[in-house]
Tab-separated table of C-alpha atoms in Angstrom:
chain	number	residue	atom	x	y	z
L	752	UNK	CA	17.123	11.490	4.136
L	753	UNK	CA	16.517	8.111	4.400
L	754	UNK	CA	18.771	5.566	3.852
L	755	UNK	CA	17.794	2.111	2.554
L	756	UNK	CA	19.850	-0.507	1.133
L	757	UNK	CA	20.578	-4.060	1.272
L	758	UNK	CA	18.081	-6.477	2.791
L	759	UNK	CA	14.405	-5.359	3.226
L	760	UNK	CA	11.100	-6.046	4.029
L	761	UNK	CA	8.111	-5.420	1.649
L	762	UNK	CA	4.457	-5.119	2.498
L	763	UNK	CA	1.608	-5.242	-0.036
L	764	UNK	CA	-1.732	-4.548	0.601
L	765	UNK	CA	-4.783	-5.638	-1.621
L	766	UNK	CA	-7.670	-3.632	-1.215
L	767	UNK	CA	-10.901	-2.060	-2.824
L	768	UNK	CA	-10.379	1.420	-4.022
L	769	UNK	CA	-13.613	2.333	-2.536
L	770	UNK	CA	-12.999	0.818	0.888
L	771	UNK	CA	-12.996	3.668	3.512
L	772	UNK	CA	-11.623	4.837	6.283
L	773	UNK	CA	-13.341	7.807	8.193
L	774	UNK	CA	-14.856	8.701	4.467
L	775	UNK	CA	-11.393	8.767	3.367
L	776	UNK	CA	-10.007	5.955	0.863
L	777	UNK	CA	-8.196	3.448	2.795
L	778	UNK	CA	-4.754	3.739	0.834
L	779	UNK	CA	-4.728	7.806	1.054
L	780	UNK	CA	-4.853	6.496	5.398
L	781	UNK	CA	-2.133	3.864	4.695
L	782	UNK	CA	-0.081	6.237	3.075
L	783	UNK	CA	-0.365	8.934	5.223
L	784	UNK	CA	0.625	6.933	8.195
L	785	UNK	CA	3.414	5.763	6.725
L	786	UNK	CA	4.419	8.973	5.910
L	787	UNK	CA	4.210	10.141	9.335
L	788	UNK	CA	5.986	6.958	10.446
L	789	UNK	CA	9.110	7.905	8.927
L	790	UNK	CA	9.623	4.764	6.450
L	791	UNK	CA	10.823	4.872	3.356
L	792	UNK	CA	8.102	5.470	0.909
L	793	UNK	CA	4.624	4.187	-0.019
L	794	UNK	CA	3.338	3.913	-3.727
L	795	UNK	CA	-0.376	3.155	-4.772
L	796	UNK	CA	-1.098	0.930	-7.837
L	797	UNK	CA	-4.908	0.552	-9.376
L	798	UNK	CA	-5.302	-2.795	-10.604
L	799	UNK	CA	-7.757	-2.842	-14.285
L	800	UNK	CA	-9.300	-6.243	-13.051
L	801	UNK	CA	-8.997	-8.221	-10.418
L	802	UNK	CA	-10.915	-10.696	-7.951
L	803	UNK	CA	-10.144	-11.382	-4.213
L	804	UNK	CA	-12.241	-13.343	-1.159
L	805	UNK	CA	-15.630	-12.145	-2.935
L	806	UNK	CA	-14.682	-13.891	-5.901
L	807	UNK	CA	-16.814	-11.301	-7.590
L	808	UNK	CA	-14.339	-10.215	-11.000
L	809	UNK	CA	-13.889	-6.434	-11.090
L	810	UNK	CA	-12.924	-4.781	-14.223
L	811	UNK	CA	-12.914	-1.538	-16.201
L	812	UNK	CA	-13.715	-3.347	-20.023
L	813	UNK	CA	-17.406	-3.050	-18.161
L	814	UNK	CA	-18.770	-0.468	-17.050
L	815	UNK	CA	-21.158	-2.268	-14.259
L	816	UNK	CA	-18.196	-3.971	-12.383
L	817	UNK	CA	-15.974	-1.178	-12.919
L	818	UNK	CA	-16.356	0.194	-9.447
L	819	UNK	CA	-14.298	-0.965	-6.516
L	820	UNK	CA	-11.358	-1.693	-8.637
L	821	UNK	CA	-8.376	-3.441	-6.635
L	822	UNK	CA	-5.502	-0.974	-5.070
L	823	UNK	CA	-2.450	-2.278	-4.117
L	824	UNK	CA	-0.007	-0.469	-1.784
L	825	UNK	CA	3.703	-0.823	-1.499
L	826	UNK	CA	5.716	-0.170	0.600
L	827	UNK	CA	9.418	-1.223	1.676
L	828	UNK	CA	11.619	-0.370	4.201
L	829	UNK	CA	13.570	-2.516	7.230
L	830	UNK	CA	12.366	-5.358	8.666
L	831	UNK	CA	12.120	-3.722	12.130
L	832	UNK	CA	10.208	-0.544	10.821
L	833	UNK	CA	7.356	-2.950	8.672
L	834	UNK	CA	7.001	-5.033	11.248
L	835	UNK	CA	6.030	-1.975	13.626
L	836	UNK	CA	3.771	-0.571	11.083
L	837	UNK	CA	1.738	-3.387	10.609
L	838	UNK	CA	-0.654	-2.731	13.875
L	839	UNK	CA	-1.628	0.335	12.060
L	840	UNK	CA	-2.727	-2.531	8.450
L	841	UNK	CA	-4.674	-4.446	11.384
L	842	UNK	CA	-6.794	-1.506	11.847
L	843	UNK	CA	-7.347	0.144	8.959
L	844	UNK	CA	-7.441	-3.558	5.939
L	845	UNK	CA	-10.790	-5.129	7.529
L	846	UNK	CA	-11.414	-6.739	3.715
L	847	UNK	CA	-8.440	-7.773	1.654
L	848	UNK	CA	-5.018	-9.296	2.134
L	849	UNK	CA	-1.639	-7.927	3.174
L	850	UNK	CA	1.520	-9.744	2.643
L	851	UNK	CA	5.142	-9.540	3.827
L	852	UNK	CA	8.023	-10.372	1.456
L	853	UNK	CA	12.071	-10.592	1.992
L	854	UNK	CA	13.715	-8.213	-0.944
L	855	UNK	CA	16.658	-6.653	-1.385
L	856	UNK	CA	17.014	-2.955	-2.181
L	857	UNK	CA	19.872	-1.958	-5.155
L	858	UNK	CA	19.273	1.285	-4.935
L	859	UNK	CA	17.329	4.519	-2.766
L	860	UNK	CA	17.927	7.702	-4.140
L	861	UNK	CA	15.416	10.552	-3.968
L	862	UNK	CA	15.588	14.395	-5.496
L	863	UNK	CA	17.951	16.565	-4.190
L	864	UNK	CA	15.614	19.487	-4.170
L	865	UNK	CA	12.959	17.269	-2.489
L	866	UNK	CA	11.399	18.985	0.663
């Protein structure tokens, strides 16, 4: 099991839920190859509204802009391992925005019975 604690490295990246990859949704790619890169866990968040370079206004109240709703992945691990990752955002984000932040992690504990 992982271990994770003290200072870290964060990675968010804004997308489109219906941007692709290989007619696959670009965050189930993202968080498959993090996965398989050993770090420390990915999470997926739908956004209700949101706006990015486009400055077209997505939202869910209506039912006309409700597709392509913004997606943010997280994920946080070691500086070291994010910063090797990120070749792997330059090919799969080609629209959106991915950012780095310093954070500090209390506390990592998964299930016991996880496998």
């Amino acid at each position: 099991m992982t271990r994770l604690t003290g200072t870290a490295l964060r990675v968010t990246i804004f997308i489109g839920e219906t941007d692709l990859w290989h007619h696959k949704p670009v965050y189930t790619e993202i968080v498959r190859r993090a996965h398989a890169a050993g770090l420390a866990g990915a999470s997926v968040f739908r956004g209700i509204e949101g706006f990015g370079a486009s400055s077209l206004i997505h939202t869910q109240r209506l039912l006309s802009l409700s597709e392509n709703l913004p997606v943010a992945v997280v994920i946080v691990d070691s500086e070291e391992r994010i910063r090797a990752f990120l070749p792997h955002l330059d090919e799969l984000v080609t629209e959106g925005l991915v950012i780095l932040d310093d954070c500090e992690v209390i506390r990592y504990v998964g299930r016991e019975d996880a496998r």
